[in-house]
CSV table of N, CA, C and O in Angstrom, one decimal:
chain,number,residue,atom,x,y,z
A,18,UNK,N,-20.9,1.9,17.3
A,18,UNK,CA,-19.5,2.4,17.4
A,18,UNK,C,-18.6,1.7,16.5
A,18,UNK,O,-18.5,0.5,16.0
A,19,UNK,N,-17.9,2.6,16.1
A,19,UNK,CA,-16.9,2.3,14.6
A,19,UNK,C,-15.7,1.6,15.3
A,19,UNK,O,-15.1,1.4,16.4
A,20,UNK,N,-15.1,0.6,14.5
A,20,UNK,CA,-14.4,-0.1,14.8
A,20,UNK,C,-12.7,0.8,14.7
A,20,UNK,O,-12.8,1.3,13.5
A,21,UNK,N,-12.1,0.8,15.5
A,21,UNK,CA,-10.4,1.8,15.7
A,21,UNK,C,-9.5,0.9,14.7
A,21,UNK,O,-9.4,-0.1,14.5
A,22,UNK,N,-8.9,1.7,14.2
A,22,UNK,CA,-8.0,1.3,13.0
A,22,UNK,C,-6.9,0.5,13.8
A,22,UNK,O,-6.0,1.1,14.6
A,23,UNK,N,-6.4,-0.5,13.0
A,23,UNK,CA,-5.3,-1.0,13.5
A,23,UNK,C,-3.9,-0.1,13.6
A,23,UNK,O,-3.3,-0.4,14.6
A,24,UNK,N,-4.1,0.4,12.2
A,24,UNK,CA,-2.6,1.3,12.6
A,24,UNK,C,-2.7,2.4,13.9
A,24,UNK,O,-1.5,2.8,14.4
A,25,UNK,N,-3.6,2.7,14.0
A,25,UNK,CA,-4.4,3.6,15.5
A,25,UNK,C,-3.5,3.0,16.7
A,25,UNK,O,-3.1,3.4,17.6
A,26,UNK,N,-3.9,1.7,16.9
A,26,UNK,CA,-3.6,0.8,18.0
A,26,UNK,C,-2.4,0.1,18.1
A,26,UNK,O,-2.1,0.1,19.1
A,27,UNK,N,-1.7,0.5,17.0
A,27,UNK,CA,-0.4,0.3,17.3
A,27,UNK,C,1.0,1.2,16.9
A,27,UNK,O,1.8,1.2,16.8
A,28,UNK,N,0.6,2.6,17.3
A,28,UNK,CA,1.2,3.5,17.3
A,28,UNK,C,1.9,3.6,18.5
A,28,UNK,O,1.6,3.3,19.6
A,29,UNK,N,3.5,3.7,18.5
A,29,UNK,CA,4.0,3.7,19.1
A,29,UNK,C,3.9,5.1,20.2
A,29,UNK,O,3.6,5.9,19.9
A,30,UNK,N,4.2,5.1,21.5
A,30,UNK,CA,4.4,5.9,22.6
A,30,UNK,C,4.9,7.2,21.9
A,30,UNK,O,4.5,8.2,22.4
A,31,UNK,N,6.2,6.9,21.1
A,31,UNK,CA,7.0,8.2,20.6
A,31,UNK,C,5.8,8.6,19.7
A,31,UNK,O,5.8,10.3,19.7
A,32,UNK,N,5.3,8.4,18.7
A,32,UNK,CA,4.5,8.8,17.8
A,32,UNK,C,3.1,9.2,18.5
A,32,UNK,O,2.8,10.8,18.4
A,33,UNK,N,2.6,8.7,19.5
A,33,UNK,CA,1.6,9.2,20.7
A,33,UNK,C,1.5,10.7,21.1
A,33,UNK,O,1.1,12.1,21.0
A,34,UNK,N,3.0,10.5,21.7
A,34,UNK,CA,3.8,11.9,22.2
A,34,UNK,C,3.7,12.9,21.2
A,34,UNK,O,3.5,14.1,21.1
A,35,UNK,N,4.5,12.6,19.8
A,35,UNK,CA,4.7,13.9,19.2
A,35,UNK,C,3.3,14.1,18.4
A,35,UNK,O,3.0,15.3,18.1
A,36,UNK,N,2.0,13.4,18.2
A,36,UNK,CA,0.9,13.9,17.9
A,36,UNK,C,0.3,14.9,19.2
A,36,UNK,O,-0.3,15.8,18.7
A,37,UNK,N,0.5,14.4,20.3
A,37,UNK,CA,-0.2,15.1,21.6
A,37,UNK,C,0.6,16.6,21.2
A,37,UNK,O,0.1,17.6,21.7
A,38,UNK,N,1.9,16.7,21.2
A,38,UNK,CA,2.8,17.8,21.0
A,38,UNK,C,2.3,18.8,20.0
A,38,UNK,O,1.8,20.0,20.3
A,39,UNK,N,1.9,18.2,19.1
A,39,UNK,CA,1.5,18.8,17.9
A,39,UNK,C,0.0,19.5,18.2
A,39,UNK,O,-0.1,20.6,18.2
A,40,UNK,N,-0.7,18.8,19.1
A,40,UNK,CA,-2.2,19.2,19.1
A,40,UNK,C,-2.2,20.1,20.0
A,40,UNK,O,-3.0,21.3,20.2
A,41,UNK,N,-0.8,20.3,21.1
A,41,UNK,CA,-0.9,21.1,22.4
A,41,UNK,C,-0.8,22.9,21.3
A,41,UNK,O,-0.8,23.8,21.7
A,42,UNK,N,0.4,22.6,20.6
A,42,UNK,CA,0.8,23.3,19.6
A,42,UNK,C,-0.1,24.2,18.8
A,42,UNK,O,-0.3,25.5,18.7
A,43,UNK,N,-1.0,23.3,18.3
A,43,UNK,CA,-2.0,23.9,17.6
A,43,UNK,C,-2.8,24.8,18.6
A,43,UNK,O,-3.4,25.9,18.3
A,44,UNK,N,-3.2,24.1,19.7
A,44,UNK,CA,-4.1,24.9,20.9
A,44,UNK,C,-3.5,26.5,21.1
A,44,UNK,O,-4.0,27.6,21.3
A,45,UNK,N,-1.9,26.3,21.3
A,45,UNK,CA,-1.3,27.6,21.7
A,45,UNK,C,-1.4,28.5,20.6
A,45,UNK,O,-2.0,29.5,20.6
A,46,UNK,N,-1.4,27.9,19.6
A,46,UNK,CA,-1.4,28.6,18.3
A,46,UNK,C,-2.8,29.5,17.9
A,46,UNK,O,-3.1,31.0,17.7
A,47,UNK,N,-3.9,28.7,18.3
A,47,UNK,CA,-5.4,29.5,18.7
A,47,UNK,C,-5.7,30.5,19.7
A,47,UNK,O,-5.8,31.2,19.2
A,48,UNK,N,-5.1,30.1,20.6
A,48,UNK,CA,-5.3,31.2,22.1
A,48,UNK,C,-4.4,32.4,21.3
A,48,UNK,O,-4.8,33.6,21.8
A,49,UNK,N,-3.1,32.0,20.9
A,49,UNK,CA,-2.4,33.4,20.7
A,49,UNK,C,-3.2,34.3,19.8
A,49,UNK,O,-2.8,35.5,19.9
A,50,UNK,N,-3.8,33.6,18.9
A,50,UNK,CA,-4.6,34.5,17.7
A,50,UNK,C,-6.0,35.2,18.6
A,50,UNK,O,-6.7,35.8,17.6
A,51,UNK,N,-6.1,34.5,19.7
A,51,UNK,CA,-7.2,35.0,20.2
A,51,UNK,C,-8.5,34.9,19.6
A,51,UNK,O,-9.7,35.0,19.3
A,52,UNK,N,-8.5,33.5,18.8
A,52,UNK,CA,-9.8,32.6,18.6
A,52,UNK,C,-10.4,31.5,19.2
A,52,UNK,O,-9.7,31.2,20.2
A,53,UNK,N,-11.7,31.7,19.1
A,53,UNK,CA,-12.4,30.7,19.8
A,53,UNK,C,-12.4,29.2,19.4
A,53,UNK,O,-12.2,29.3,18.2
A,54,UNK,N,-12.9,28.2,20.3
A,54,UNK,CA,-12.9,27.0,19.6
A,54,UNK,C,-13.8,26.9,18.7
A,54,UNK,O,-14.0,26.4,17.5
A,55,UNK,N,-15.2,27.6,18.6
A,55,UNK,CA,-15.9,27.7,18.0
A,55,UNK,C,-15.7,27.9,16.3
A,55,UNK,O,-15.8,27.6,15.1
A,56,UNK,N,-14.8,29.3,16.4
A,56,UNK,CA,-14.3,30.1,15.1
A,56,UNK,C,-13.2,29.4,14.4
A,56,UNK,O,-13.2,28.9,13.0
A,57,UNK,N,-12.4,28.5,15.5
A,57,UNK,CA,-11.3,27.9,14.9
A,57,UNK,C,-11.8,26.5,14.1
A,57,UNK,O,-11.5,26.2,12.8
A,58,UNK,N,-13.0,25.9,14.6
A,58,UNK,CA,-13.5,24.6,14.2
A,58,UNK,C,-13.8,25.2,12.9
A,58,UNK,O,-13.7,24.3,12.0
A,59,UNK,N,-14.9,26.2,12.8
A,59,UNK,CA,-15.4,26.3,11.7
A,59,UNK,C,-14.5,26.5,10.4
A,59,UNK,O,-14.7,26.3,9.4
A,60,UNK,N,-13.7,27.7,11.0
A,60,UNK,CA,-12.5,27.9,9.8
A,60,UNK,C,-11.6,26.4,9.3
A,60,UNK,O,-11.1,26.4,8.0
A,61,UNK,N,-11.5,25.6,10.2
A,61,UNK,CA,-10.7,24.2,9.6
A,61,UNK,C,-11.8,23.5,8.9
A,61,UNK,O,-11.5,22.6,8.0
A,62,UNK,N,-13.0,23.5,9.3
A,62,UNK,CA,-14.4,22.5,9.1
A,62,UNK,C,-14.3,21.6,9.5
A,62,UNK,O,-14.9,20.3,9.0
A,63,UNK,N,-14.3,21.6,11.1
A,63,UNK,CA,-14.8,20.3,11.7
A,63,UNK,C,-15.4,20.8,12.6
A,63,UNK,O,-16.0,22.0,13.3
A,64,UNK,N,-16.1,20.2,13.9
A,64,UNK,CA,-16.7,20.6,14.9
A,64,UNK,C,-16.0,20.8,16.3
A,64,UNK,O,-14.9,20.7,16.5
A,65,UNK,N,-16.6,21.5,17.1
A,65,UNK,CA,-16.3,22.0,18.1
A,65,UNK,C,-15.2,21.0,18.9
A,65,UNK,O,-14.3,20.6,19.4
A,66,UNK,N,-16.1,19.8,19.1
A,66,UNK,CA,-15.6,18.1,19.9
A,66,UNK,C,-14.5,17.6,19.0
A,66,UNK,O,-13.5,17.5,19.3
A,67,UNK,N,-14.6,18.1,17.5
A,67,UNK,CA,-13.2,17.2,16.9
A,67,UNK,C,-11.7,18.3,17.1
A,67,UNK,O,-11.0,17.8,17.5
A,68,UNK,N,-12.3,19.9,17.2
A,68,UNK,CA,-11.4,20.4,17.3
A,68,UNK,C,-10.5,20.0,18.6
A,68,UNK,O,-9.2,20.3,19.0
A,69,UNK,N,-11.6,19.8,19.6
A,69,UNK,CA,-11.1,19.8,20.8
A,69,UNK,C,-10.0,18.3,20.7
A,69,UNK,O,-8.7,18.3,21.7
A,70,UNK,N,-10.6,17.3,20.4
A,70,UNK,CA,-9.8,16.0,20.4
A,70,UNK,C,-8.6,16.3,19.6
A,70,UNK,O,-7.4,15.7,20.1
A,71,UNK,N,-8.7,17.3,18.4
A,71,UNK,CA,-7.1,17.4,17.9
A,71,UNK,C,-6.2,18.2,18.9
A,71,UNK,O,-5.0,17.6,19.0
A,72,UNK,N,-6.7,19.2,19.9
A,72,UNK,CA,-5.8,19.8,20.5
A,72,UNK,C,-5.5,19.0,21.6
A,72,UNK,O,-4.5,19.3,22.1
A,73,UNK,N,-6.0,17.7,21.9
A,73,UNK,CA,-5.4,17.1,22.9
A,73,UNK,C,-4.7,16.1,22.3
A,73,UNK,O,-4.2,15.1,22.7
A,74,UNK,N,-4.5,16.1,20.9
A,74,UNK,CA,-3.7,15.0,20.1
A,74,UNK,C,-4.5,13.7,20.0
A,74,UNK,O,-3.5,12.7,20.0
A,75,UNK,N,-5.6,13.7,19.6
A,75,UNK,CA,-6.1,12.3,19.4
A,75,UNK,C,-5.8,11.8,18.0
A,75,UNK,O,-6.1,12.9,16.7
A,76,UNK,N,-5.2,10.8,17.8
A,76,UNK,CA,-4.8,10.4,16.5
A,76,UNK,C,-5.5,9.6,15.6
A,76,UNK,O,-5.6,9.5,14.2
A,77,UNK,N,-6.9,9.5,16.0
A,77,UNK,CA,-8.4,9.4,15.1
A,77,UNK,C,-8.7,10.6,14.4
A,77,UNK,O,-9.5,10.3,13.4
A,78,UNK,N,-8.5,11.6,14.6
A,78,UNK,CA,-8.7,12.7,14.1
A,78,UNK,C,-8.2,12.7,12.5
A,78,UNK,O,-6.9,12.2,12.2
A,79,UNK,N,-8.7,13.3,11.5
A,79,UNK,CA,-7.9,12.7,10.2
A,79,UNK,C,-6.9,13.9,9.4
A,79,UNK,O,-7.0,14.8,10.4
A,80,UNK,N,-6.3,13.3,9.1
A,80,UNK,CA,-4.9,13.9,8.6
A,80,UNK,C,-5.0,15.2,7.9
A,80,UNK,O,-4.8,16.3,8.0
A,81,UNK,N,-6.4,15.3,7.4
A,81,UNK,CA,-7.2,16.4,6.4
A,81,UNK,C,-7.3,17.6,7.5
A,81,UNK,O,-7.0,18.8,7.1
A,82,UNK,N,-7.9,17.1,8.5
A,82,UNK,CA,-8.1,18.2,9.3
A,82,UNK,C,-6.9,18.9,10.3
A,82,UNK,O,-6.8,19.9,10.5
A,83,UNK,N,-6.1,17.9,10.8
A,83,UNK,CA,-4.6,18.6,10.9
A,83,UNK,C,-4.4,19.2,9.9
A,83,UNK,O,-3.5,20.4,10.2
A,84,UNK,N,-4.0,18.9,8.9
A,84,UNK,CA,-3.3,19.7,7.5
A,84,UNK,C,-4.0,21.2,7.3
A,84,UNK,O,-3.5,21.9,7.0
A,85,UNK,N,-5.5,21.1,7.5
A,85,UNK,CA,-6.1,22.3,7.4
A,85,UNK,C,-5.9,23.2,8.6
A,85,UNK,O,-5.5,24.4,8.6
A,86,UNK,N,-5.8,22.8,9.7
A,86,UNK,CA,-5.2,23.7,11.0
A,86,UNK,C,-4.0,24.1,10.6
A,86,UNK,O,-3.5,25.3,11.1
A,87,UNK,N,-3.0,23.3,10.2
A,87,UNK,CA,-1.4,23.6,9.8
A,87,UNK,C,-1.8,24.9,9.0
A,87,UNK,O,-0.9,25.6,9.3
A,88,UNK,N,-2.4,24.7,7.9
A,88,UNK,CA,-2.8,25.7,7.3
A,88,UNK,C,-2.7,26.9,7.3
A,88,UNK,O,-2.3,27.9,7.5
A,89,UNK,N,-3.7,26.8,8.4
A,89,UNK,CA,-4.2,28.3,9.3
A,89,UNK,C,-3.0,29.0,10.0
A,89,UNK,O,-3.2,30.4,9.8
A,90,UNK,N,-2.2,28.2,10.2
A,90,UNK,CA,-1.3,28.8,11.1
A,90,UNK,C,0.2,28.9,9.9
A,90,UNK,O,1.1,29.2,10.2
A,91,UNK,N,-0.1,28.7,8.9
A,91,UNK,CA,1.3,28.9,7.9
A,91,UNK,C,2.3,27.9,7.9
A,91,UNK,O,3.0,27.8,7.5
A,92,UNK,N,1.9,26.3,8.1
A,92,UNK,CA,3.1,25.6,8.5
A,92,UNK,C,2.6,24.3,7.6
A,92,UNK,O,3.3,23.2,7.7
A,93,UNK,N,1.4,24.2,7.0
A,93,UNK,CA,1.2,23.2,6.1
A,93,UNK,C,2.0,22.9,5.1
A,93,UNK,O,2.3,21.5,4.5
A,94,UNK,N,3.0,23.6,4.9
A,94,UNK,CA,4.2,23.2,3.7
A,94,UNK,C,5.2,22.3,4.3
A,94,UNK,O,5.7,21.4,3.9
A,95,UNK,N,5.2,22.2,5.6
A,95,UNK,CA,6.5,20.9,6.1
A,95,UNK,C,5.3,19.8,6.2
A,95,UNK,O,6.7,18.8,6.5
A,96,UNK,N,4.5,19.8,5.7
A,96,UNK,CA,3.7,18.3,5.3
A,96,UNK,C,4.4,17.7,4.4
A,96,UNK,O,4.7,16.2,4.0
A,97,UNK,N,5.2,18.4,3.3
A,97,UNK,CA,5.5,17.6,2.0
A,97,UNK,C,7.2,17.4,2.4
A,97,UNK,O,7.4,16.4,1.9
A,98,UNK,N,7.3,18.0,3.4
A,98,UNK,CA,8.9,17.1,3.9
A,98,UNK,C,8.9,16.0,4.8
A,98,UNK,O,9.8,15.8,5.2
A,99,UNK,N,8.0,16.3,5.5
A,99,UNK,CA,7.7,14.8,6.5
A,99,UNK,C,8.5,13.5,6.0
A,99,UNK,O,8.9,13.1,6.6
A,100,UNK,N,7.7,13.1,5.0
A,100,UNK,CA,8.3,11.7,4.6
A,100,UNK,C,9.1,11.8,3.1
A,100,UNK,O,9.4,10.9,2.2
A,101,UNK,N,10.0,13.0,3.2
A,101,UNK,CA,10.6,13.1,2.2
A,101,UNK,C,12.0,12.6,1.8
A,101,UNK,O,12.5,12.1,2.9
A,102,UNK,N,12.3,11.8,0.8
A,102,UNK,CA,13.3,10.6,0.5
A,102,UNK,C,14.5,11.1,1.2
A,102,UNK,O,15.5,10.2,1.6
A,103,UNK,N,14.9,12.4,1.1
A,103,UNK,CA,16.4,12.9,1.5
A,103,UNK,C,16.4,12.9,2.9
A,103,UNK,O,17.6,13.0,3.8
A,104,UNK,N,15.4,12.7,3.6
A,104,UNK,CA,15.2,12.5,5.5
A,104,UNK,C,14.8,11.0,5.8
A,104,UNK,O,14.7,10.9,7.0
A,105,UNK,N,14.8,10.1,4.7
A,105,UNK,CA,14.3,8.5,5.2
A,105,UNK,C,15.9,8.2,5.5
A,105,UNK,O,16.6,7.5,4.5
A,106,UNK,N,16.2,8.1,6.4
A,106,UNK,CA,17.9,7.4,6.8
A,106,UNK,C,17.8,6.1,7.0
A,106,UNK,O,18.6,5.3,6.4
A,107,UNK,N,16.6,5.3,7.1
A,107,UNK,CA,16.8,3.7,6.5
A,107,UNK,C,17.0,3.9,5.3
A,107,UNK,O,17.9,2.5,4.8
A,108,UNK,N,16.2,4.3,4.4
A,108,UNK,CA,16.4,4.1,2.9
A,108,UNK,C,17.3,4.5,2.4
A,108,UNK,O,18.2,3.9,1.8
A,109,UNK,N,18.1,5.6,3.0
A,109,UNK,CA,19.7,6.3,2.9
A,109,UNK,C,20.5,5.2,3.1
A,109,UNK,O,21.6,4.8,2.2
A,110,UNK,N,20.2,4.8,4.1
A,110,UNK,CA,21.5,3.6,4.6
A,110,UNK,C,21.4,2.0,3.4
A,110,UNK,O,22.3,1.6,3.5
A,111,UNK,N,19.8,1.9,3.3
A,111,UNK,CA,20.1,0.9,2.6
A,111,UNK,C,20.8,1.2,1.0
A,111,UNK,O,21.6,0.5,0.3
A,112,UNK,N,20.4,2.0,0.7
A,112,UNK,CA,21.2,2.8,-0.5
A,112,UNK,C,22.8,2.5,-0.5
A,112,UNK,O,23.3,2.3,-1.4
A,113,UNK,N,23.6,3.1,0.5
A,113,UNK,CA,24.8,3.0,0.8
A,113,UNK,C,25.4,1.8,0.9
A,113,UNK,O,26.5,1.4,0.5
A,114,UNK,N,24.4,0.8,1.4
A,114,UNK,CA,24.8,-0.8,1.7
A,114,UNK,C,24.8,-1.2,0.2
A,114,UNK,O,25.6,-2.1,-0.2
A,115,UNK,N,23.9,-1.0,-0.4
A,115,UNK,CA,23.8,-1.5,-1.6
A,115,UNK,C,24.9,-0.9,-2.6
A,115,UNK,O,25.5,-1.9,-3.5
A,116,UNK,N,25.2,0.4,-2.4
A,116,UNK,CA,26.2,0.6,-3.4
A,116,UNK,C,28.1,0.0,-2.7
A,116,UNK,O,28.3,-0.4,-3.7
A,117,UNK,N,27.8,-0.3,-1.7
A,117,UNK,CA,29.0,-0.6,-1.2
A,117,UNK,C,29.1,-2.3,-1.7
A,117,UNK,O,30.2,-2.7,-2.1
A,118,UNK,N,28.0,-2.7,-1.6
A,118,UNK,CA,28.0,-4.6,-2.0
A,118,UNK,C,28.2,-4.3,-3.5
A,118,UNK,O,29.2,-5.2,-4.1
A,119,UNK,N,27.7,-3.3,-4.3
A,119,UNK,CA,28.0,-2.8,-5.7
A,119,UNK,C,29.6,-2.8,-5.8
A,119,UNK,O,30.0,-3.1,-6.9
A,120,UNK,N,30.1,-2.0,-5.0
A,120,UNK,CA,31.6,-1.7,-5.2
A,120,UNK,C,32.3,-3.2,-5.0
A,120,UNK,O,33.3,-3.5,-5.8
A,121,UNK,N,32.0,-4.2,-4.2
A,121,UNK,CA,32.3,-5.0,-3.8
A,121,UNK,C,32.3,-6.2,-4.7
A,121,UNK,O,33.3,-6.9,-5.4
A,122,UNK,N,31.4,-6.1,-5.3
A,122,UNK,CA,30.9,-6.9,-6.3
A,122,UNK,C,32.1,-6.6,-8.0
A,122,UNK,O,32.5,-7.5,-8.0
A,123,UNK,N,31.7,-5.6,-7.9
A,123,UNK,CA,33.0,-4.9,-9.2
A,123,UNK,C,34.4,-5.4,-9.0
A,123,UNK,O,35.0,-5.4,-9.8
A,124,UNK,N,34.7,-5.0,-7.8
A,124,UNK,CA,36.0,-5.1,-7.4
A,124,UNK,C,36.3,-6.7,-7.6
A,124,UNK,O,37.4,-6.8,-7.9
A,125,UNK,N,35.6,-7.5,-7.1
A,125,UNK,CA,36.0,-8.9,-7.2
A,125,UNK,C,35.8,-9.3,-8.6
A,125,UNK,O,36.5,-9.9,-9.3
A,126,UNK,N,34.9,-8.5,-9.8
A,126,UNK,CA,34.8,-9.3,-11.1
A,126,UNK,C,35.8,-8.8,-11.6
A,126,UNK,O,36.8,-9.3,-12.8
A,127,UNK,N,36.5,-7.2,-11.4
A,127,UNK,CA,37.7,-6.8,-11.9
A,127,UNK,C,38.9,-8.0,-11.1
A,127,UNK,O,40.0,-8.1,-12.4
A,128,UNK,N,39.1,-8.2,-10.5
A,128,UNK,CA,40.1,-8.9,-9.8
A,128,UNK,C,40.2,-10.3,-10.6
A,128,UNK,O,41.2,-10.7,-10.8
A,129,UNK,N,39.1,-11.0,-10.7
A,129,UNK,CA,38.6,-12.1,-11.8
A,129,UNK,C,39.0,-11.7,-12.7
A,129,UNK,O,39.8,-12.8,-13.6
A,130,UNK,N,39.1,-10.6,-13.7
A,130,UNK,CA,39.2,-10.4,-15.0
A,130,UNK,C,41.2,-10.2,-14.9
A,130,UNK,O,41.4,-10.7,-15.9
A,131,UNK,N,41.5,-9.7,-13.9
A,131,UNK,CA,43.1,-9.4,-14.2
A,131,UNK,C,43.8,-10.8,-13.9
A,131,UNK,O,44.9,-11.2,-14.5
A,132,UNK,N,43.2,-11.6,-13.1
A,132,UNK,CA,43.9,-12.9,-12.8
A,132,UNK,C,43.6,-13.6,-13.9
A,132,UNK,O,44.5,-14.5,-14.3
A,133,UNK,N,42.5,-13.8,-14.4
A,133,UNK,CA,42.3,-14.5,-15.9
A,133,UNK,C,43.2,-13.8,-16.9
A,133,UNK,O,43.8,-14.9,-17.8
A,134,UNK,N,43.4,-12.9,-16.6
A,134,UNK,CA,44.1,-12.3,-18.1
A,134,UNK,C,46.0,-12.5,-17.7
A,134,UNK,O,46.6,-13.1,-18.7
A,135,UNK,N,46.3,-12.8,-16.1
A,135,UNK,CA,47.9,-13.1,-16.0
A,135,UNK,C,48.0,-14.6,-16.4
A,135,UNK,O,48.6,-15.0,-17.2
A,136,UNK,N,46.6,-15.6,-16.0
A,136,UNK,CA,47.1,-16.9,-16.3
A,136,UNK,C,46.8,-16.9,-17.7
A,136,UNK,O,47.6,-17.7,-18.2
A,137,UNK,N,46.0,-16.2,-18.8
A,137,UNK,CA,46.3,-16.5,-20.2
A,137,UNK,C,47.6,-16.0,-20.4
A,137,UNK,O,48.0,-16.6,-21.6
A,138,UNK,N,47.6,-15.3,-20.0
A,138,UNK,CA,49.5,-14.3,-20.6
A,138,UNK,C,50.5,-15.7,-20.0
A,138,UNK,O,51.0,-15.6,-21.1
A,139,UNK,N,50.2,-16.1,-18.7
A,139,UNK,CA,51.0,-17.0,-18.7
A,139,UNK,C,51.2,-18.4,-19.5
A,139,UNK,O,52.0,-19.1,-20.3
A,140,UNK,N,49.6,-18.8,-20.5
A,140,UNK,CA,49.9,-19.6,-20.8
A,140,UNK,C,49.9,-19.4,-22.2
A,140,UNK,O,50.9,-20.5,-22.7
A,141,UNK,N,50.3,-18.3,-22.8
A,141,UNK,CA,50.6,-17.7,-24.2
A,141,UNK,C,52.1,-17.2,-24.1
A,141,UNK,O,52.7,-17.4,-25.3
A,142,UNK,N,52.7,-17.5,-23.3
A,142,UNK,CA,54.5,-17.3,-23.2
A,142,UNK,C,55.2,-18.8,-23.2
A,142,UNK,O,54.8,-19.4,-22.7
A,143,UNK,N,55.9,-18.3,-24.5
A,143,UNK,CA,56.8,-19.7,-24.6
A,143,UNK,C,57.4,-19.9,-23.5
A,143,UNK,O,58.3,-19.0,-23.1
A,144,UNK,N,57.5,-21.2,-23.2
A,144,UNK,CA,58.5,-21.5,-22.1
A,144,UNK,C,60.0,-22.0,-23.0
A,144,UNK,O,60.0,-22.4,-23.7
A,145,UNK,N,60.9,-21.5,-22.1
A,145,UNK,CA,62.4,-21.9,-22.7
A,145,UNK,C,63.1,-22.8,-22.3
A,145,UNK,O,63.2,-23.2,-20.8
């Protein structure tokens, strides 16, 4: 018996639910197209038991098998957008926070330069 991946063991309930939902959507797509398990499995390149596991949302089935199943229903293009940088909220928030910090640093430097110039101007002005 093979050892299960630590990543699979650590999947969140929301992630497991999303995989199960995708599996059920794949099953609906197959049934709507009036394809048998055997026919669809052959087209994907997996066994019937593996296709059944996919349609039940088994997270241990390879991403390649899911990708091929998505290709069969014309949805494989979505894979490229799943992890697209423009949808990575945490990274975008980090970028915004870094920009804010950079702005604060620049404002502080500019203020220090102005204060330094003013101090130098006072020193250079002759006292009467």
